[in-house]
Amino acid sequence: MGGTWAGVRERVLALRKAPRWWAVFGADFPDHGHNFELLPVLTEEQLGAVERRLGTELPEEYRTFLLEVGAGGAGPFYGLFPMKPPGPDTPPATGHCALPFRPELSAELDEHMCAEPRGADGQDDDTFAATYAAWDARHDELLDAVTEGTLCISDQGCAYYSLLVVTGPLSGTMWDDIRALGEGVAPVEPRGRTGHVSFAEWYLDWLDHAERRAWDETTEPPLRLKFTSGQT
C-alpha cells in the first residue's frame, strides 16, 4: 500500500500503546470512545455494495481510506462511524446522500429563522396558527435539506456532527453539522489559508495531533488542530 494512507493504519493502532493515549479527546470513553481501534478494511466488492445502496460513488480519499485503513473506528472527535456493507436485513437507503449538495440552503435557513412569525395585535389566533404552521413546515424542510448530498461520518458530541460532502463540486470536503444551534452546515476551515478541507487533510491532521498528545509525556497544554472545528 502506498500513497496518502501508507502506514496510517499502523500509526493509529500504535497509539494504543502510547503513554498518554487517554489524553486524546474521544479515545477514553467507556461507552463511545474509539480507544484507537479500527475496523477491518472493506473489499472492493463490499465498498461497491455500500455505494450502490447510497446511490452515489464516495469521494476518492474516503474510498481509499475504507479500502486501506479501516471501515470505521479511531478518528477525530469520538471516531468514525462504521461503514458496513449492506446485508439482507439492511433497510433501504433514503437517497439522501445522492441528492445535490446545496450549501446555499444554510443562508436560506438563517434568513428563515429570522422571519419566524410573532404574534401581533389585531391578528386573530387562527390566522397566526396557520402562518406559523406554514413557517414551521418550511423550517423542517430546510433543516433536512441542508445535509442532502452529505454523509455523516463522525459524532462531535453535543448534537454536532462531521459531514463529508459526496455530491457536486464540493465532493470530498468536510463540513460541520451545526443544526443543534438552529443553523445549517458550515465548512471546516483551515487555519492560515483559504479554501476547503478534504477528508484526508482532516483525518491526517487529527492523527498528527493525536500522536503529539499521546507520545509526548511532557506536553500538558492541549495542542489545537489547525482547523477551526478541531477538538482539544
XYZ file of C-alpha atoms in Angstrom:
232
model
C 0.000 0.000 0.000
C 1.333 3.438 -0.890
C 0.093 6.968 -1.401
C -1.991 9.005 1.000
C -2.705 6.248 3.518
C 0.667 4.491 3.608
C 1.402 3.458 7.209
C -1.658 5.216 8.622
C -3.382 2.118 9.982
C -0.163 1.103 11.771
C 0.277 4.594 13.221
C -3.271 4.635 14.585
C -3.060 1.175 16.164
C 0.336 2.007 17.689
C -1.323 4.783 19.696
C -2.960 2.145 21.891
C 0.469 1.657 23.494
C 1.303 5.358 23.833
C 1.883 6.550 27.439
C -0.747 9.274 27.248
C -3.228 7.744 24.800
C -6.042 8.701 27.139
C -5.183 12.403 26.718
C -6.538 12.414 23.160
C -10.114 13.652 23.007
C -12.630 10.923 22.264
C -10.339 7.961 22.925
C -11.089 7.176 26.558
C -14.867 6.990 26.975
C -16.374 3.718 28.255
C -19.500 3.785 26.104
C -18.459 5.595 22.939
C -14.696 6.133 22.934
C -12.776 4.766 19.957
C -9.769 3.535 22.017
C -7.600 3.806 18.873
C -9.213 0.750 17.351
C -10.011 0.362 13.664
C -12.476 -1.926 11.952
C -11.196 -4.226 9.213
C -10.959 -2.668 5.761
C -13.631 -3.228 3.139
C -13.126 -5.202 -0.040
C -13.848 -3.609 -3.413
C -16.969 -5.753 -3.630
C -18.189 -4.638 -0.206
C -17.473 -0.993 -0.989
C -19.359 -1.300 -4.263
C -22.361 -2.638 -2.373
C -22.192 0.311 0.020
C -22.095 2.799 -2.848
C -24.973 1.129 -4.671
C -27.051 1.358 -1.518
C -26.191 5.037 -1.009
C -26.833 5.768 -4.667
C -23.564 7.597 -5.221
C -19.850 6.910 -5.531
C -17.921 8.020 -2.469
C -15.083 10.585 -2.746
C -11.728 9.037 -3.618
C -9.907 9.854 -0.363
C -12.669 8.306 1.723
C -12.964 5.316 -0.613
C -9.276 4.506 -0.308
C -9.425 5.018 3.459
C -12.140 2.364 3.696
C -10.089 0.036 1.498
C -6.677 0.605 3.081
C -7.072 1.887 6.674
C -10.384 0.742 8.142
C -14.150 0.818 7.777
C -14.576 2.988 10.879
C -13.136 3.446 14.339
C -10.425 5.784 15.584
C -10.557 9.307 14.254
C -11.468 12.894 15.077
C -13.805 13.548 17.989
C -15.457 10.253 19.018
C -14.161 8.415 15.964
C -15.521 7.456 12.551
C -18.885 5.756 12.254
C -18.747 2.178 10.956
C -19.281 1.742 7.243
C -20.742 -1.729 6.970
C -21.688 -3.443 3.716
C -25.454 -3.928 3.454
C -26.861 -7.285 4.448
C -30.185 -8.949 3.688
C -31.848 -7.180 6.620
C -30.363 -3.738 5.902
C -33.183 -1.232 5.367
C -33.230 0.547 2.001
C -31.372 3.846 1.800
C -33.373 7.057 1.765
C -31.486 8.531 -1.205
C -30.418 11.481 0.945
C -26.723 11.083 0.070
C -27.319 11.025 -3.670
C -29.133 14.378 -3.773
C -27.241 17.541 -4.801
C -25.357 19.286 -2.007
C -26.614 22.877 -1.762
C -24.557 24.886 0.748
C -26.600 27.999 -0.028
C -29.510 26.484 1.901
C -27.780 27.282 5.193
C -28.069 31.006 4.426
C -31.698 30.485 3.481
C -32.276 28.676 6.762
C -30.719 31.567 8.667
C -32.987 34.059 6.897
C -35.974 31.840 7.554
C -35.159 31.684 11.273
C -35.076 35.479 11.414
C -38.536 35.588 9.842
C -40.193 33.426 12.488
C -43.776 34.699 12.892
C -44.577 36.573 16.065
C -47.998 37.239 17.497
C -49.182 40.749 16.739
C -52.045 42.945 17.871
C -55.051 42.565 15.638
C -54.060 39.128 14.330
C -56.608 36.509 15.208
C -55.488 33.187 16.622
C -56.471 31.136 13.585
C -54.537 33.352 11.185
C -51.419 33.259 13.356
C -51.675 29.489 13.793
C -51.866 28.963 10.026
C -48.974 31.339 9.382
C -46.813 29.691 11.995
C -47.657 26.192 10.769
C -46.507 27.122 7.255
C -43.283 28.640 8.618
C -42.628 25.604 10.798
C -43.140 23.191 7.904
C -40.633 25.101 5.765
C -38.225 25.188 8.702
C -38.325 21.394 8.957
C -37.784 21.075 5.199
C -34.721 23.300 5.289
C -33.239 21.557 8.325
C -33.387 18.273 6.451
C -32.313 19.644 3.074
C -29.088 21.330 4.239
C -27.445 17.908 4.731
C -28.534 16.429 1.397
C -25.563 15.206 -0.587
C -23.510 14.519 2.543
C -22.559 11.501 4.606
C -22.439 11.847 8.389
C -19.157 10.226 9.428
C -18.386 11.388 12.983
C -20.081 12.472 16.224
C -18.527 15.596 17.729
C -20.703 15.478 20.841
C -23.492 17.824 21.975
C -25.511 17.000 18.814
C -22.830 18.308 16.433
C -21.591 16.054 13.631
C -18.919 15.916 10.938
C -20.168 15.622 7.370
C -18.402 14.516 4.205
C -19.829 16.006 1.023
C -20.360 13.227 -1.527
C -22.024 15.004 -4.462
C -21.311 18.027 -6.628
C -18.289 20.336 -6.961
C -17.560 20.242 -3.215
C -17.453 16.448 -3.037
C -14.700 15.240 -0.726
C -14.737 18.293 1.566
C -15.549 18.306 5.275
C -18.390 20.287 6.846
C -19.797 20.697 10.353
C -23.447 19.929 11.053
C -24.445 22.707 13.459
C -28.195 22.342 13.255
C -28.224 21.952 17.038
C -27.613 25.705 17.100
C -30.605 26.286 14.853
C -28.231 26.815 11.925
C -27.338 24.640 8.959
C -23.928 23.372 7.916
C -20.583 25.174 7.835
C -17.305 24.248 6.128
C -14.403 23.055 8.235
C -11.941 25.893 7.719
C -8.163 25.533 7.593
C -6.017 27.922 9.597
C -3.715 30.201 7.673
C -5.224 29.691 4.224
C -8.466 29.876 2.344
C -10.390 27.053 0.761
C -11.864 23.814 1.955
C -10.524 20.900 3.986
C -10.529 17.479 2.348
C -11.195 14.232 4.169
C -7.508 13.224 4.078
C -6.387 16.601 5.432
C -8.960 16.393 8.207
C -8.037 12.864 9.237
C -4.253 13.167 8.940
C -4.208 16.412 10.880
C -6.101 14.665 13.663
C -3.578 11.816 13.602
C -0.598 14.182 13.813
C -2.253 15.953 16.732
C -3.092 12.670 18.466
C 0.479 11.436 18.176
C 1.849 14.612 19.702
C -0.613 14.397 22.587
C -0.244 10.683 23.221
C 3.521 10.205 22.924
C 4.860 13.421 24.469
C 4.664 12.921 28.230
C 5.857 16.496 28.838
C 3.020 18.090 26.892
C 0.386 19.361 29.281
C -1.480 22.181 27.493
C -3.713 20.784 24.754
C -2.418 21.281 21.235
C -5.032 22.678 18.889
C -5.786 21.317 15.492
C -5.213 23.567 12.511
C -8.909 23.556 11.673
C -11.486 25.743 13.337
C -13.704 22.794 14.227
C -10.848 20.949 15.927
C -11.073 19.429 19.353
C -8.610 19.829 22.202
